[in-house]
Coordinates of C-alpha atoms in Angstrom, one line a residue:
X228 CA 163.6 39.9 111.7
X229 CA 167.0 38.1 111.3
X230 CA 167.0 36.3 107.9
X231 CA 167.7 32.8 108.4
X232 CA 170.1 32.8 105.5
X233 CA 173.3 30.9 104.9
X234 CA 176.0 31.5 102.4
X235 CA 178.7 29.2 101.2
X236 CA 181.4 30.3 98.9
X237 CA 181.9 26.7 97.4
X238 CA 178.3 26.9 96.1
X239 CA 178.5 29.6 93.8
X240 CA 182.3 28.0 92.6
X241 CA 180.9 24.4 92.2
X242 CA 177.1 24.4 91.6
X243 CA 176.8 24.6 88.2
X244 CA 179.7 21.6 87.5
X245 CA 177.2 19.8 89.9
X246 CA 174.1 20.5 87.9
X247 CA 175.7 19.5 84.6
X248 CA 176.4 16.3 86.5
X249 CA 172.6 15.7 87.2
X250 CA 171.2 16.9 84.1
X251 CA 173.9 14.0 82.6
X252 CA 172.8 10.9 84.4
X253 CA 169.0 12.3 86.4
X254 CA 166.0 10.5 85.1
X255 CA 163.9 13.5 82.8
X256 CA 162.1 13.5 86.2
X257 CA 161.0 12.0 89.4
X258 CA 162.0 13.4 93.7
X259 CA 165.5 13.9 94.4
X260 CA 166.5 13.4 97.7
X261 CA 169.1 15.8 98.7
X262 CA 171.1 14.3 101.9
X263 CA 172.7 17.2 104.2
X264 CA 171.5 20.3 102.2
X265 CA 173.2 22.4 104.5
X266 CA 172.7 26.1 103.8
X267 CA 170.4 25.3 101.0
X268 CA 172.0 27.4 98.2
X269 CA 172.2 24.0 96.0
X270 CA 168.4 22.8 96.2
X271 CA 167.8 26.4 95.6
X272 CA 169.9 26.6 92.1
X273 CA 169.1 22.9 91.0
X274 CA 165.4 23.4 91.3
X275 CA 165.8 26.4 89.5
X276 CA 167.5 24.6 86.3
X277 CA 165.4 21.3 87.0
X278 CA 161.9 22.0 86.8
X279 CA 160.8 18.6 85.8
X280 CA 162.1 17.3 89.1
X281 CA 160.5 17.8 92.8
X282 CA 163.8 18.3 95.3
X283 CA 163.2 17.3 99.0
X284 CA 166.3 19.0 101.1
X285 CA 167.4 17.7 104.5
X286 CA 169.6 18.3 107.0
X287 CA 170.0 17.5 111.2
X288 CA 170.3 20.9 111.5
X289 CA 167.6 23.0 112.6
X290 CA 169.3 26.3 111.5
X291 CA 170.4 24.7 108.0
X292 CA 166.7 23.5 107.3
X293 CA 165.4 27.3 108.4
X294 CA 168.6 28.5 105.6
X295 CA 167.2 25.6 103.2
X296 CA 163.6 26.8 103.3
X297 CA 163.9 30.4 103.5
X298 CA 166.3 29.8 99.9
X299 CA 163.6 28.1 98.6
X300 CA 160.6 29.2 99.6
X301 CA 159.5 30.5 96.5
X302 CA 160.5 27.5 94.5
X303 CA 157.5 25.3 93.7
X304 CA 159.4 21.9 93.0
X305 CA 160.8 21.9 96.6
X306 CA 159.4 20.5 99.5
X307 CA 160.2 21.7 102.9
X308 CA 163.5 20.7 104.5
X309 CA 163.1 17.4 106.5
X310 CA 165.5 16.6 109.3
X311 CA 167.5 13.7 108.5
X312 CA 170.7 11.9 110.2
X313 CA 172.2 9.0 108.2
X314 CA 172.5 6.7 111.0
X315 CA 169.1 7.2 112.1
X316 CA 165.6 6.0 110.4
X317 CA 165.1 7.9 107.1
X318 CA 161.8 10.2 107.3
X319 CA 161.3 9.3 103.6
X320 CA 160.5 5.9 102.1
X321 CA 161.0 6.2 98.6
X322 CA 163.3 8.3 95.9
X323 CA 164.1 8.4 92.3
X324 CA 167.7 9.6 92.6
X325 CA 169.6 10.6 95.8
X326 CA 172.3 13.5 96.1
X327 CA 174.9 13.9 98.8
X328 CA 177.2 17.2 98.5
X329 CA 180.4 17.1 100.8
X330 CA 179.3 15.4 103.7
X331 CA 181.5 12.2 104.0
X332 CA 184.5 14.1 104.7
X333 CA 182.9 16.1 107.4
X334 CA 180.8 12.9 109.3
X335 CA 182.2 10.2 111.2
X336 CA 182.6 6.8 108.7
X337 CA 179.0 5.5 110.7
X338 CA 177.4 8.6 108.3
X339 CA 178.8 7.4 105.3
X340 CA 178.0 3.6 106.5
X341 CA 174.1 4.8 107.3
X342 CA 174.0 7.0 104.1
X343 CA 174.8 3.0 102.1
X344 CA 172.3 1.8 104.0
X345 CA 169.4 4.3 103.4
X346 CA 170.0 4.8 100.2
X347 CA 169.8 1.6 99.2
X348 CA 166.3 1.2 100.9
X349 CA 165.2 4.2 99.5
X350 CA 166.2 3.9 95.8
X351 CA 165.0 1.3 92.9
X352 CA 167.0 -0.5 90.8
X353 CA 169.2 1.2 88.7
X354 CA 168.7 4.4 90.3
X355 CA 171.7 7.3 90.8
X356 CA 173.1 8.1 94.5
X357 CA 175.3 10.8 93.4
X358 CA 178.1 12.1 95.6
X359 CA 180.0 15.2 95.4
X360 CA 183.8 15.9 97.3
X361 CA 187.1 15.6 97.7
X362 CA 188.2 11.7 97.9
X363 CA 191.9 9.6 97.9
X364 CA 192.0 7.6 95.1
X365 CA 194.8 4.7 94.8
X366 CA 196.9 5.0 92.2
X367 CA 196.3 8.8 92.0
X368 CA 198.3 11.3 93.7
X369 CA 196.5 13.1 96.1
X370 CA 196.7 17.2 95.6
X371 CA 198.3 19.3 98.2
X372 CA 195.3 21.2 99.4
X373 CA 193.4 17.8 99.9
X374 CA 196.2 17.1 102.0
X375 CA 196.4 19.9 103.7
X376 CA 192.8 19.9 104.2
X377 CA 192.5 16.6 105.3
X378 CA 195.0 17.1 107.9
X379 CA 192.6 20.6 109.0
X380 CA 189.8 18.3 109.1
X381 CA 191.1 15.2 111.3
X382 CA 192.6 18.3 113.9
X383 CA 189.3 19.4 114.0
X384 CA 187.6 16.5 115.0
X385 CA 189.6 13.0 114.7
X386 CA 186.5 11.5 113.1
X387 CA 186.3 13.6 110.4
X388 CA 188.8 13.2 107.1
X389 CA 189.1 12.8 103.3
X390 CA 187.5 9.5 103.1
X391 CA 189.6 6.8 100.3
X392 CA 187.0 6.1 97.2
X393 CA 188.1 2.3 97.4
X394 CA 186.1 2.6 101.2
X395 CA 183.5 4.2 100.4
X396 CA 182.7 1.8 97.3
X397 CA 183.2 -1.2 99.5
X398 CA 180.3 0.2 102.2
X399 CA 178.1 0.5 99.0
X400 CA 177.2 -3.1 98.6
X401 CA 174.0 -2.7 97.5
X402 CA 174.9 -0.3 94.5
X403 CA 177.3 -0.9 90.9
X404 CA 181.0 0.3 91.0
X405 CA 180.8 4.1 90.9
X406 CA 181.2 6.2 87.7
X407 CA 184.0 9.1 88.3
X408 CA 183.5 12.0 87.0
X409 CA 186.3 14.9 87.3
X410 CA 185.1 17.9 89.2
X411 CA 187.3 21.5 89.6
X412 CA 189.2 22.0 92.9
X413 CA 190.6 18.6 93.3
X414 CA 186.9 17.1 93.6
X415 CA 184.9 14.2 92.2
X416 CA 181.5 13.2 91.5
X417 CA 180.7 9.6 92.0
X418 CA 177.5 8.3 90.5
X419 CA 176.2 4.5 92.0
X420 CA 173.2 3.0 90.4
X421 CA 171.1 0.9 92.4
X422 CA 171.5 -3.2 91.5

């Protein structure tokens, strides 16, 4: 039998700045919502390190939720992979914190504008939506390879692209401004709390 396995090499370079991100602004514990788990190498290493918290991974995919439970399956604090697309009606009412690992940059903007919206719905007050990826920033110079990436992305698929940080805060009415924290590889993590 095939083993429905994915591998990423920008997990094992950027998973452990990510957890040290959670562990800094999580609750002790509570269900973290991880949005577009992909190949489920993440929920695999944060439940790991995070035992107090329960991780429910999604993903549209059917392949990535078969990767995402056959990485987990022999993690007790995570719940089997749900399908989920932003724009679309959430298959999960309720949340104490919400993750979302380079997705925005490789959606169309109605992903990033339906990720807003279900988050807020999902979260109480005060409550972290956590976002990880590359982002423009005004006032900061952009890096070369986000560039350059950007410009891969956008000939990929013309609705795809390094989204600007002003944008995306401005589609997250419901939440605070976002705390910036500096990530390696020209990335950022970008922690909204709930009003």
């Amino acid at each position: 039998m095939t083993d429905p396995r994915m591998t990423s090499s920008a997990t094992a370079r950027n998973r452990d700045a990510i957890l040290a991100v959670l562990r800094e602004h999580l609750p002790p514990s509570g269900l973290l919502l991880e949005i577009a788990s992909g190949t489920g190498e993440h929920a695999a290493h944060f439940a790991q390190h995070l035992p107090a918290w329960r991780i429910q991974p999604t993903d549209p995919g059917a392949d990535r939720r078969a990767s995402i439970d056959a990485w987990c399956s022999d993690l007790p604090n995570v719940a089997k992979a749900l399908p989920l697309d932003t724009t679309a009606p959430w298959p999960i009412a309720a949340a104490d914190a919400i993750l979302c690992c380079n997705m925005i940059h490789i959606a169309p903007w109605e992903a990033t504008l339906g990720l807003m919206q279900g988050a807020a719905a999902t979260l109480p007050s005060g409550a972290p939506l956590i976002l990880y990826g590359p982002y423009i920033r005004q006032g900061i110079e952009t890096a070369a390879s986000n560039l350059a990436f950007d410009a891969d992305l956008r000939a990929r698929n013309p609705a795809w692209g390094i989204r600007s940080l002003e944008d995306v805060s401005r589609a997250a009415t419901e939440f605070d401004a976002p705390q910036v924290v500096e990530m390696p590889a020209n990335n950022v993590c970008l922690i909204y709390r709930r009003k």
